[in-house]
Structures are given as structure tokens and as C-alpha cells.
Short mmCIF file of C-alpha atoms in Angstrom, two decimals:
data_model
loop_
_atom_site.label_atom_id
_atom_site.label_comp_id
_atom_site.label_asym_id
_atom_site.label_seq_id
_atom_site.Cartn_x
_atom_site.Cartn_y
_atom_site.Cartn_z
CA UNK A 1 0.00 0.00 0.00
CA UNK A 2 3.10 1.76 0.74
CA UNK A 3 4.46 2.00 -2.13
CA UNK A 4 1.37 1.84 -4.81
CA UNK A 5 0.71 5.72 -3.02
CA UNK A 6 4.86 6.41 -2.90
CA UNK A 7 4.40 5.64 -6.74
CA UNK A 8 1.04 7.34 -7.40
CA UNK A 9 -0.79 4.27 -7.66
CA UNK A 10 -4.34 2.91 -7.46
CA UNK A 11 -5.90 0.03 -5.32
CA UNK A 12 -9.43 -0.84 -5.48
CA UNK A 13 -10.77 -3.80 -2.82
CA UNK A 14 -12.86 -5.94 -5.03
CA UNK A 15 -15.55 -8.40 -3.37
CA UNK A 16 -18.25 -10.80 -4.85
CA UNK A 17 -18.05 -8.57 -8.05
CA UNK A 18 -22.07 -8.16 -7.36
CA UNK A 19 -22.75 -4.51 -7.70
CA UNK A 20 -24.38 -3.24 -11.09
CA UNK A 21 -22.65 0.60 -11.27
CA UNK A 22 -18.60 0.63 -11.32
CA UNK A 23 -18.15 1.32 -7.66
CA UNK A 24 -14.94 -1.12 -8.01
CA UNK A 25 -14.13 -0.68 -11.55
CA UNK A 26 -10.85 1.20 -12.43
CA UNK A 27 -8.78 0.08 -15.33
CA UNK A 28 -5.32 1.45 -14.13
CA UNK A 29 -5.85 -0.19 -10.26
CA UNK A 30 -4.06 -2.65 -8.36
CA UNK A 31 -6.84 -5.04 -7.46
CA UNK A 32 -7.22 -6.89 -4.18
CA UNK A 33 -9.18 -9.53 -3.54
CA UNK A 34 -10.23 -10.23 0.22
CA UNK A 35 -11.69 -13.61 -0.50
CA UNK A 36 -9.26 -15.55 1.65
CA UNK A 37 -10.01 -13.21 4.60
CA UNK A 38 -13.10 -15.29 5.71
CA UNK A 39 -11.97 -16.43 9.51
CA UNK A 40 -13.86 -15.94 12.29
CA UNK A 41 -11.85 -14.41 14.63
CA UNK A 42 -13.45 -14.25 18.15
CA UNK A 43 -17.16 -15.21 19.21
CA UNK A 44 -19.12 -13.72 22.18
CA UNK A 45 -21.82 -15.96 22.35
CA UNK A 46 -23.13 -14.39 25.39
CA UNK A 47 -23.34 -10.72 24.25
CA UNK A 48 -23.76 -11.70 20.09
CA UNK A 49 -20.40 -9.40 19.51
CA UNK A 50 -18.49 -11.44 16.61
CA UNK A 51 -15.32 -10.59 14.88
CA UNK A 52 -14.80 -11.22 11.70
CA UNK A 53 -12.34 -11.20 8.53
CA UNK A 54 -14.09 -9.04 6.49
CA UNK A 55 -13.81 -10.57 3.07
CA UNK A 56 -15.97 -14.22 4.41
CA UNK A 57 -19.38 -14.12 2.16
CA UNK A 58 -22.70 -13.52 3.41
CA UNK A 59 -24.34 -16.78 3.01
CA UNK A 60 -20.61 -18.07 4.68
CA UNK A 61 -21.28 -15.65 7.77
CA UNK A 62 -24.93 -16.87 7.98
CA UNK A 63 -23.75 -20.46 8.19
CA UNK A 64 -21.63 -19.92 10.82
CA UNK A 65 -23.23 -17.33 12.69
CA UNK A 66 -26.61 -20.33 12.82
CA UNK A 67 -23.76 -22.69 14.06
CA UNK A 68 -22.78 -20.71 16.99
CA UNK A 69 -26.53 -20.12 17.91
CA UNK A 70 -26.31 -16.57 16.38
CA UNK A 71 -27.89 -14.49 13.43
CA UNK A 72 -27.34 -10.79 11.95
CA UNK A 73 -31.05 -9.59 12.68
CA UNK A 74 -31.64 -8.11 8.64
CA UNK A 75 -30.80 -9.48 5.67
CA UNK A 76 -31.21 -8.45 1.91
CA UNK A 77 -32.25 -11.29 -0.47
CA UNK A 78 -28.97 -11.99 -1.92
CA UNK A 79 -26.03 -13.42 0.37
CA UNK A 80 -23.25 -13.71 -2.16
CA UNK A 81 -21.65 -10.52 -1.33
CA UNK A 82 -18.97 -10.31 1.06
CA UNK A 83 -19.26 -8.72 4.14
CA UNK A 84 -16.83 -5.74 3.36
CA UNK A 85 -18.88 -4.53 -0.23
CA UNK A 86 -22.51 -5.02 1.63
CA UNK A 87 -21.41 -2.83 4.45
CA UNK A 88 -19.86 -0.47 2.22
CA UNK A 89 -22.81 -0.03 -0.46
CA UNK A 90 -25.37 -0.01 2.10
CA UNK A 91 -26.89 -3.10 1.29
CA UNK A 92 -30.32 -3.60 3.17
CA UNK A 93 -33.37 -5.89 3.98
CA UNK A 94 -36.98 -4.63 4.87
CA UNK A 95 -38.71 -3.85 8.08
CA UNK A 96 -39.27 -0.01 9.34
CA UNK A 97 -37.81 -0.60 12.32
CA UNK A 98 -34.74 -2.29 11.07
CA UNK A 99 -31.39 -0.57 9.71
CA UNK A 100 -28.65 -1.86 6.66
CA UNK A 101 -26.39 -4.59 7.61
CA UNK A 102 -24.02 -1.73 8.33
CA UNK A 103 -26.14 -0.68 11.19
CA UNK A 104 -25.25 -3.87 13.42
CA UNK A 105 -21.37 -3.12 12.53
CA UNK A 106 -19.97 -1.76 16.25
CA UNK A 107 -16.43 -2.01 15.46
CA UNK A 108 -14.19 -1.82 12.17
CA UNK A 109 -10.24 -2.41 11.14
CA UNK A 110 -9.32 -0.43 8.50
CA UNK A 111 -6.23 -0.30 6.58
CA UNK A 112 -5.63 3.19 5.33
CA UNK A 113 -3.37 4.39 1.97
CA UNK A 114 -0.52 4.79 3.92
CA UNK A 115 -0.55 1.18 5.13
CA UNK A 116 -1.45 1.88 8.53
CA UNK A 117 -4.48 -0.09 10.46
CA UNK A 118 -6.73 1.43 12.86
CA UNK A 119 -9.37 0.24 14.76
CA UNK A 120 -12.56 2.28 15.01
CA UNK A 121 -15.85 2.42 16.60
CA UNK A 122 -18.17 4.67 18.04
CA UNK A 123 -15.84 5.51 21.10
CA UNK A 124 -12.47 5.07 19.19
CA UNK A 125 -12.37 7.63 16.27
CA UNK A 126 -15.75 7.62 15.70
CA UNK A 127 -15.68 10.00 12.62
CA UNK A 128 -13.94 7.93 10.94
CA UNK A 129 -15.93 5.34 12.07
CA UNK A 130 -19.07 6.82 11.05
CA UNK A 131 -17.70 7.66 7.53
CA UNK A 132 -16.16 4.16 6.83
CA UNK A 133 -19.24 1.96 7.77
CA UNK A 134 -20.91 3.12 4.30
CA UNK A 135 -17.37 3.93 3.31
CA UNK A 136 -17.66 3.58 -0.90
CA UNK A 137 -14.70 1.60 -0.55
CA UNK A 138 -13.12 5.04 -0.55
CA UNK A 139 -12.27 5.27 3.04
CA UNK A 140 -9.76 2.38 3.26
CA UNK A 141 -9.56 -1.25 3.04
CA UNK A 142 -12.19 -2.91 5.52
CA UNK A 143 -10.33 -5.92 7.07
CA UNK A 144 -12.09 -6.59 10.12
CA UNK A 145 -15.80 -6.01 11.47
CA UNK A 146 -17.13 -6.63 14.56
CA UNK A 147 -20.93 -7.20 14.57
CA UNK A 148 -23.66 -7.42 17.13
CA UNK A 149 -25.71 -10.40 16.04
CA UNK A 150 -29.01 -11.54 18.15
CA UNK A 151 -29.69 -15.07 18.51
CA UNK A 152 -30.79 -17.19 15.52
CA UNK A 153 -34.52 -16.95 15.31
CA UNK A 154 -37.09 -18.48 13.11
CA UNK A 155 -39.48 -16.14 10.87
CA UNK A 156 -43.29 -16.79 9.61
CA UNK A 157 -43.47 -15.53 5.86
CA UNK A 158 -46.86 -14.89 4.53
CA UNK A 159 -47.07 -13.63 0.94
CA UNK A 160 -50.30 -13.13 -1.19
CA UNK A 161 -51.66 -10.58 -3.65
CA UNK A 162 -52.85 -7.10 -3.55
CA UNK A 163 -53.15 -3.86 -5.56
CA UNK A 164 -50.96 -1.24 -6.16
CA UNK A 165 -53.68 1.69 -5.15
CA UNK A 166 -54.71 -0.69 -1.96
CA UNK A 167 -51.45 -0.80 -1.20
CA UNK A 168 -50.21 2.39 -0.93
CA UNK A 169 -53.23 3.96 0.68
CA UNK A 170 -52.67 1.31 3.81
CA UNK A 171 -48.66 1.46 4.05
CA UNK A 172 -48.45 2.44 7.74
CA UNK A 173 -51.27 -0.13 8.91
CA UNK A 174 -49.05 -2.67 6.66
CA UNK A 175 -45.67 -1.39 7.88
CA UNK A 176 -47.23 -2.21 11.51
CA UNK A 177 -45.53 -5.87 10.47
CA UNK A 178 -42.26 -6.47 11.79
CA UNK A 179 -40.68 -6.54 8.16
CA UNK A 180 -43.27 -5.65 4.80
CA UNK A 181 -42.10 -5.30 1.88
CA UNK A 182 -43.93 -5.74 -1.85
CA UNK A 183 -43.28 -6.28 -5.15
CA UNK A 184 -45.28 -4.60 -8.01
CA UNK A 185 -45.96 -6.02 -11.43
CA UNK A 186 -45.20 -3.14 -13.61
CA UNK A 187 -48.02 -2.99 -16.32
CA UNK A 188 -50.92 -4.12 -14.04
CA UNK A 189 -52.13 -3.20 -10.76
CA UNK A 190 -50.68 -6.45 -9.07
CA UNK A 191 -48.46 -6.35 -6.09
CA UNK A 192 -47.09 -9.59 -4.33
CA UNK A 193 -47.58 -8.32 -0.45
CA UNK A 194 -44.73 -10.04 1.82
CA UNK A 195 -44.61 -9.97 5.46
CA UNK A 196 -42.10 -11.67 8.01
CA UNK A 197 -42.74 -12.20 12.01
CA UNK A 198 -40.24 -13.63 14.53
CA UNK A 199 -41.83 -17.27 15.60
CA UNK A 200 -41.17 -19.98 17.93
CA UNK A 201 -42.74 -22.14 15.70
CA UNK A 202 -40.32 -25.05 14.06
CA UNK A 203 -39.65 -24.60 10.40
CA UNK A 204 -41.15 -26.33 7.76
CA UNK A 205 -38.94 -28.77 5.91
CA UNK A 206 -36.52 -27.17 3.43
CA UNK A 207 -37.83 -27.33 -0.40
CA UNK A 208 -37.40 -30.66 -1.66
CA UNK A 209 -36.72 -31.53 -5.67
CA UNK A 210 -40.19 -30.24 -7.34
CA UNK A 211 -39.58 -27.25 -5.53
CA UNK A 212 -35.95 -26.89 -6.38
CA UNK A 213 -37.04 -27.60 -10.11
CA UNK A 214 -39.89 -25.10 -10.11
CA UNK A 215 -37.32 -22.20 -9.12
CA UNK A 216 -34.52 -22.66 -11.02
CA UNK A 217 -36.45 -24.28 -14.37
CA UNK A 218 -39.64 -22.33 -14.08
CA UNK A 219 -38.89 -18.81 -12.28
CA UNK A 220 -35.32 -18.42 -13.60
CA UNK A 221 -34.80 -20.45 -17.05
CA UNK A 222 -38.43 -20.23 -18.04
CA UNK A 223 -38.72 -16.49 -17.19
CA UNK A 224 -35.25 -16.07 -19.07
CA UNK A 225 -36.59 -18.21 -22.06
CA UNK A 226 -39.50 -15.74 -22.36
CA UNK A 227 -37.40 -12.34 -21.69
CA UNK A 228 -35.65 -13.68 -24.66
CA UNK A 229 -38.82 -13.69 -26.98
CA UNK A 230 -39.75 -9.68 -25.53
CA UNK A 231 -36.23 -8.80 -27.10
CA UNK A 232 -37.56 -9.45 -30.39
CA UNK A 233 -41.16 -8.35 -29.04
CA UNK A 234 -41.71 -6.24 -26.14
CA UNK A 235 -45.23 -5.97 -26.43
CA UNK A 236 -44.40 -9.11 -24.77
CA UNK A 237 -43.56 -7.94 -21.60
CA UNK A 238 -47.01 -6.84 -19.66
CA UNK A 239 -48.32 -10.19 -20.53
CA UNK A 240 -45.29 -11.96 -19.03
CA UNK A 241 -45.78 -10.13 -16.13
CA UNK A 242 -49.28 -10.92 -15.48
CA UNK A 243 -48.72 -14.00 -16.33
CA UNK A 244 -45.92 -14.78 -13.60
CA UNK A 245 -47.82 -13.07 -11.57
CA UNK A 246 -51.09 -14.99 -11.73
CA UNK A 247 -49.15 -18.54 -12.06
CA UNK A 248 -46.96 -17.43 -8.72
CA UNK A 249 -48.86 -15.25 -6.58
CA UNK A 250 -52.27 -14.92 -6.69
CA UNK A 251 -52.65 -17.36 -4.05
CA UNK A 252 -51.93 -16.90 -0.20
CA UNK A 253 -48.89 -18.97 0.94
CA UNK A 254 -47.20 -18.85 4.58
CA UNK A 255 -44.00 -20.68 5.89
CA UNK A 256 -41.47 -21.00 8.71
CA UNK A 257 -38.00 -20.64 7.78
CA UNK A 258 -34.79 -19.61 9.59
CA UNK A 259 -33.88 -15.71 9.21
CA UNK A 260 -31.00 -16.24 6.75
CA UNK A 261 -32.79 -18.74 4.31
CA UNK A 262 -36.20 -16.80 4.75
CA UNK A 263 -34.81 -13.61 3.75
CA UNK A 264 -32.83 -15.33 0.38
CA UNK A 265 -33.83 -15.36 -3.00
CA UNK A 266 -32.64 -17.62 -5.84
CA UNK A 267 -32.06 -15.39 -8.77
CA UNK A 268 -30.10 -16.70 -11.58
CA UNK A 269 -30.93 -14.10 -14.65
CA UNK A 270 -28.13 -11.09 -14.97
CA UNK A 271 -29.93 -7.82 -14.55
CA UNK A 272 -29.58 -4.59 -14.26
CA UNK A 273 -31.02 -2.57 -11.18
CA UNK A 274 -32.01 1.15 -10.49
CA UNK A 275 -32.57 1.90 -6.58
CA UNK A 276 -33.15 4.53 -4.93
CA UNK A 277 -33.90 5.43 -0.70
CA UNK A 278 -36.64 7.99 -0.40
CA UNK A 279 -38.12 9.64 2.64
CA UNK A 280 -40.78 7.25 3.76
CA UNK A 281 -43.34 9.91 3.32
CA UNK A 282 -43.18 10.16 -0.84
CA UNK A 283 -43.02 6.36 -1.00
CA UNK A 284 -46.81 6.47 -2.79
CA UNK A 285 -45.62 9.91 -4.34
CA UNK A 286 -42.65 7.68 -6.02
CA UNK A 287 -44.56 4.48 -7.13
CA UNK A 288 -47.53 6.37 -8.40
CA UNK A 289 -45.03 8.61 -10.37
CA UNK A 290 -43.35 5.40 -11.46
CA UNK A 291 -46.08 3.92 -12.79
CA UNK A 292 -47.14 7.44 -14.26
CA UNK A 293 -43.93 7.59 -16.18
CA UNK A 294 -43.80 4.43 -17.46
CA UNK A 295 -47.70 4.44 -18.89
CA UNK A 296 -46.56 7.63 -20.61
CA UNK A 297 -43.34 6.76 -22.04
CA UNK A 298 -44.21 3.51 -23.22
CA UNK A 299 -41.45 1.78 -21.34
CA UNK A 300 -41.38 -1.97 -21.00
CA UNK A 301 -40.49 -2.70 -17.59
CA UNK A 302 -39.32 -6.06 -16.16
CA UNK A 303 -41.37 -7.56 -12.46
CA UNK A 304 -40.37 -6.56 -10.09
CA UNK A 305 -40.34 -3.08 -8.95
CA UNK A 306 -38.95 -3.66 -5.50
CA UNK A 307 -40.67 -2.02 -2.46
CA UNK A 308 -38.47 -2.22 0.69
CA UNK A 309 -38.31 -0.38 4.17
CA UNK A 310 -36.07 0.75 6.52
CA UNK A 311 -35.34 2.53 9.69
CA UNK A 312 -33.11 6.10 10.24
CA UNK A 313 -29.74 4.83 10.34
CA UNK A 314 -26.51 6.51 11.37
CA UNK A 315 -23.41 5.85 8.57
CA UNK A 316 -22.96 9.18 7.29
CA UNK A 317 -23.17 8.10 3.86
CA UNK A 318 -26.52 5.33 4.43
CA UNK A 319 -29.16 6.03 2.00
CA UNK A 320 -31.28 5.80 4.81
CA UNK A 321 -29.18 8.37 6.83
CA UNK A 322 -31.51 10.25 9.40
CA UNK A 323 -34.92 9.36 8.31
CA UNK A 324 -37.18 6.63 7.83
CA UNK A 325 -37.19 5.12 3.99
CA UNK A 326 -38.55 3.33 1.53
CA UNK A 327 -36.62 1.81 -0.93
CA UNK A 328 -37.72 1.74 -4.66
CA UNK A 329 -35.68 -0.74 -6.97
CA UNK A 330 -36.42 -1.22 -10.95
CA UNK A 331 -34.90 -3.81 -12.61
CA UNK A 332 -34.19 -5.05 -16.59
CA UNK A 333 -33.23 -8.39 -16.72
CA UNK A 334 -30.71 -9.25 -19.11
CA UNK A 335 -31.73 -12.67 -20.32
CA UNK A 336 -28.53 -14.70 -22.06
CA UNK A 337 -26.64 -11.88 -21.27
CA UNK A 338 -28.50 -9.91 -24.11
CA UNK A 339 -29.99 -6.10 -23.09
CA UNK A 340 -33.27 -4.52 -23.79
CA UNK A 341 -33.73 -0.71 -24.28
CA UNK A 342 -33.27 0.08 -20.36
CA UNK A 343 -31.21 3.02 -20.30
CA UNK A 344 -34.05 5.69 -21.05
CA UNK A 345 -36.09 4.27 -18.74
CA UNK A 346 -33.42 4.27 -15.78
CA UNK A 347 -32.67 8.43 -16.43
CA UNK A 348 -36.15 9.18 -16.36
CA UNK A 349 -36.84 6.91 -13.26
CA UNK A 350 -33.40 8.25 -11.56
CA UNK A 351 -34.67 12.17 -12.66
CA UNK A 352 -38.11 11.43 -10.80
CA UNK A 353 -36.78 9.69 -7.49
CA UNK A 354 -33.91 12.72 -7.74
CA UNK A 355 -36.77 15.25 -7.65
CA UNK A 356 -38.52 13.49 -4.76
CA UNK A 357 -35.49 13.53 -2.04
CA UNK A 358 -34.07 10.12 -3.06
CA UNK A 359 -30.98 8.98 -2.78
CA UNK A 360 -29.19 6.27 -5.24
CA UNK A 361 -28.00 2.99 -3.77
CA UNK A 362 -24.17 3.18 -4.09
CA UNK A 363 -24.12 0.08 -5.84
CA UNK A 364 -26.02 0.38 -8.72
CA UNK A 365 -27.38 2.13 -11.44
CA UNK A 366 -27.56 6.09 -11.27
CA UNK A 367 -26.32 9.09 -12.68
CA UNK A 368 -26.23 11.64 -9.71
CA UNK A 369 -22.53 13.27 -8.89
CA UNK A 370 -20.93 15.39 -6.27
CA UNK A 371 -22.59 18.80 -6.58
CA UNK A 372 -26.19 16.95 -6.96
CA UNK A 373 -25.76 14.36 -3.75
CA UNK A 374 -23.93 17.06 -1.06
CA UNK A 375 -27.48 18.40 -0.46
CA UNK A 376 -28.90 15.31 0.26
CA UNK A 377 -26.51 14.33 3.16
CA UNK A 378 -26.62 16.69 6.34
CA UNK A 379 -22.66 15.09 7.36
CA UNK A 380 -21.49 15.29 3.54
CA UNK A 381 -18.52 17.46 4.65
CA UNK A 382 -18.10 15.33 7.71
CA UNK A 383 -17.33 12.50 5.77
CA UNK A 384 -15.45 14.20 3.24
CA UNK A 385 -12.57 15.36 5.75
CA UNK A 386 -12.45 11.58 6.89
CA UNK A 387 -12.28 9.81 3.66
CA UNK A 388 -9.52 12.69 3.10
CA UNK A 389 -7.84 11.82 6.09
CA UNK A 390 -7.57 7.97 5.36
CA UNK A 391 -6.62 8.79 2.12
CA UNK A 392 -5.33 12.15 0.84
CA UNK A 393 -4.12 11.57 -2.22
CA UNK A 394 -6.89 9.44 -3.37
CA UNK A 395 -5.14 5.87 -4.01
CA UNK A 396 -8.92 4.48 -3.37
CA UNK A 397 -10.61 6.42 -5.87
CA UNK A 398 -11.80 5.63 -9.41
CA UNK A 399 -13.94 7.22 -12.04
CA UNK A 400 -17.39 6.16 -10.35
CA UNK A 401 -16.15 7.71 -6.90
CA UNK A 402 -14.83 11.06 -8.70
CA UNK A 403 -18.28 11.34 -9.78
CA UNK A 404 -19.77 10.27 -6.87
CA UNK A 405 -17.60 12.26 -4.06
CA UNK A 406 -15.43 14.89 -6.20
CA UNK A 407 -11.66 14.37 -6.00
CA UNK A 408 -9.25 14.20 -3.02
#
């Protein structure tokens, strides 16, 4: 590290490669790979503190955490990432009263650009702290975390149907749930309505080989198969997704499942997602615009639009920094690696959820920069004189975080 900043070098961390924008892109970088930094380093099974070699996987962490009698308590429905990018993007589940993964990070070691390690918390240079727990990647290289986990509990998922314009006009009666979160079929009125309670309740057997079939054959290959035909056709597309819709979830279905597996989804199809964090109070504001936009423009949108929740957390760069949030996320699928039109639809979508107080999710797609994002963080130059401080002559940065922050 020494030496790549003696020489005027770049270094870019690299994890599970799973973010959509170029937060770890940079073609004349030094990459490093944390993937063999996966040990557990010290367990407190009596307070839930657990330390941690930041580069282990999600679904890794999960594993281990269940084995120790231990759980993070939110999850976001892909575990592939490691530890290190998720708490540096942001990455969240649902539930109003529940933060981002960073959130239950009390403790960090960071290697800054001059090679040196520190260890930081909320006590122990907590600026730094605060800026490096949604740190970009630009604050340092992340090689420990220390995490206050609960113990492993079990979760009740019901999921059924609903309408858009039912929806929205009962959020805080349906945010009453301990996690809610929906998805809505763009092109009908259709929402899937998903809610998740802590239970005592055992958990009902894992999914056997129908099951298995059904998800990867069915909702990934099948749906893939028929994305493929809407390249050629995308008239295609609303009757796809009415179609999934009606075939998957129009019926009322309800399961126990541990926290890790019940938050998990199996997705399989590349795609490309748009998401932003908006103040909780324009969440109808934002999906009513959405779907505004896109019967105007024409635009063949992809299910699902993504509806998530959140609480106020602290990071100085969270999306959900300060204030309650809902999270909006539109996706294109990109079936056999082909694209449709989506880039059209993602600056109009990103211009709207600008205009309504949102802020992008760090890891993908968006086209806000430094001048346009300052407002929208109250401890912008907070973190700016950390990150600066950890590294002031900007051997972390790349194009996406010039944009993003503004040079050193």
C-alpha cells in the first residue's frame, strides 16, 4: 500500500463482483481480492459481539453465525456478497424498524493508503468510524468487522396478492408488520404483499426436488426463455408479467424458515437494477409517479419493482441516513446476457426519485454526482474530511467515486 501511493498508484478492494454501477471498476488499479479473509476471529456468544475477517461471504457468515446459535437480525435477499462490499454499499433488507447490515457493525479495522491499520468504533475515532461503515470503498480497506448479532430466530413468511392503489393507501397499517415489503408487477395493478414475524414455531422442511425444479427451471430459465422472446417483441412484456404473476402469486402462501434462508432469494438471470432510498413519506408519491412515467413513455419494464423499508440509520453516507425510507428498486433483466432498451427508462426513473429527495443505492445504477448528492446528506462534509484523512491523495478512488464524491 506503501508503495502503490509512494508511486502514485491505485488500489481498489474488489468483493463478490455483485454490484451493477462501477463502484470497483478502475482500469489502471491494483486489485485486491479479500476472498481468503473469511476467519472468524473471536465469538461472544453471550453478548452476540463477533469478529470477523471481512472478506468471508454472506451466506458463509450466515452459516456460521446459525452454528454458533447466532444471526445478523436483517438481511437483503442476496447473500453472495462479502461482508466488506454489503457494508460499504449499504446493502439492506426490509422492516421499518430495522437498519442496513451496516447498522449492526460496532467495530471496524481499516487499513488506510498509507498502510497503517486502525481500529474504530463509536468511542475510538468515531468520525472515521461513522464515515467508513458506508465507506464507498473510498475510506480504506475494511479488514475486520465486529458485529452485534441476536440469537438465531425463526421467521413466519406470509405472501399473497394485492393492488398497487390498496397498497399504498394502507402502508403504515401494513408497515405495523415487523418486516413488509412488496413487489409490483409493472403494467398491471398487481403487487405480491410479503410480510415476516419472529416465531417460535419449528420450520417447515426445506424445499425438496419439485420445488428446487420449479425455481430454477420455471422462475429463472423459463422467465429467461421468455425475456428472450420480448427482445424481439416487447409488447411481450405486460403479458409476461401478469402472467408470472397470476401462475406465482395470486394465491396466499405462509411458511417458517430460519432468518438467513427466509430472507434469500434464488435469482439466476443477470440484470440490471435502479434503486433509490426515499423519505418514507413520498413512498406512494414515487410508485404512483413510477407507474405514471412508465404508462406515458411507453417503457417496457421487467417484475419486479422492489418495495423495501427501513429505519433512520446513522453511517454518514446510508441512504437511509436520518430518516425513515422506503426503498424503490427497478430492474431489466438481461436474459442470455442480451440487453433490452433500459437506459431511457433508468434516467427518467433516476430524474423522478432525484426530484422526490431520493438517494441512489451506491451500488447500482444512477447518474447523480458530487454537486447533486452534497445536499442530500446533512454530514457530507463530515465525511469528506475523513475519507480525506484515510486517504489524501486518493489511491482508493476511481472514475465512479470522482463522480460520486469529487476528488481528493
Amino acid at each position: 500500500m506503501r508503495e502503490a501511493r509512494r508511486r502514485g498508484e491505485r488500489v481498489k478492494v474488489v468483493g463478490a463482483g455483485h454490484s451493477c454501477a462501477a463502484i470497483a471498476l478502475a482500469e489502471d488499479a491494483h486489485l485486491v481480492s479479500l476472498d481468503r479473509q473469511d476467519r472468524m476471529v473471536e465469538v461472544d456468544e453471550a453478548t452476540g459481539l463477533v469478529r470477523v475477517e471481512a472478506g468471508i461471504r454472506l451466506h458463509a457468515l450466515n452459516q456460521r453465525l446459525a452454528e454458533r446459535g447466532l444471526a445478523l437480525p436483517n438481511l437483503g435477499v442476496i447473500d453472495d456478497q462479502s461482508l466488506a462490499g454489503a457494508i460499504s454499499t449499504g446493502t439492506h433488507g426490509t422492516g421499518l424498524g430495522m437498519g442496513a447490515i451496516a447498522s449492526c457493525v460496532v467495530g471496524l479495522v481499516v487499513m488506510d493508503a498509507a498502510g497503517e491499520v486502525h481500529e474504530l468504533s463509536a468511542t475510538q475515532h468515531p468520525a472515521l468510524f461513522q464515515a467508513a461503515r458506508t465507506g464507498l470503498g473510498a475510506c480504506g480497506v475494511i479488514l475486520r468487522a465486529t458485529l452485534a448479532c441476536v440469537p438465531k430466530f425463526h421467521l413466519r413468511i406470509t405472501q399473497g396478492p394485492g393492488t398497487l392503489d390498496e397498497t399504498l393507501a394502507g402502508l403504515d397499517a401494513l408497515n405495523r408488520a415487523e418486516r413488509f415489503g412488496f413487489w409490483w408487477f409493472p403494467h398491471t395493478d398487481l403487487v405480491r404483499l410479503w410480510r415476516a414475524e419472529q416465531t417460535e414455531d419449528p420450520c417447515d422442511p426445506p424445499p425438496g426436488p419439485a420445488a428446487r425444479w420449479h425455481d430454477d427451471w420455471v422462475m429463472n430459465r423459463g422467465h429467461e426463455a421468455l425475456l428472450g422472446a420480448s427482445l424481439a417483441a416487447p409488447a411481450l412484456v405486460p403479458a409476461i408479467n401478469r402472467g408470472f404473476f397470476e401462475a406465482n402469486f395470486a394465491r396466499e402462501t405462509s411458511w417458517v424458515a430460519p432468518s438467513a434462508s427466509a430472507f434469500r432469494l434464488n435469482i439466476l438471470v443477470r440484470q440490471r437494477v435502479l434503486e433509490y432510498a426515499l423519505p418514507y413519506e413520498q413512498a406512494a408519491a414515487a410508485l404512483r409517479g413510477l407507474r405514471a412515467l412508465i404508462d406515458a413513455r411507453g417503457y417496457r419494464v421487467h417484475w419486479p419493482v422492489d418495495v423495501r423499508f427501513g429505519a433512520a440509520d446513522e453511517p454518514w453516507l446510508a441512504p437511509a441516513q436520518g430518516r425513515a425510507t422506503c426503498y424503490v428498486g427497478v430492474l431489466m433483466y438481461r436474459p442470455f446476457d442480451l440487453d433490452p432498451a433500459w437506459e431511457p427508462c433508468f434516467r427518467a426513473v433516476d430524474e423522478l426519485f432525484a426530484g422526490l429527495g431520493g438517494r441512489p443505492h451506491w451500488g447500482k445504477i444512477h447518474w447523480r454526482d458530487a454537486a447533486d448528492l452534497a445536499p442530500r446528506y446533512p454530514h457530507w462534509a463530515a465525511f469528506q474530511a475523513a475519507r480525506r484523512q484515510l486517504d489524501p491523495t486518493g489511491v482508493f478512488m476511481n472514475p465512479y467515486l470522482e463522480r460520486v464524491l469529487g476528488p481528493c
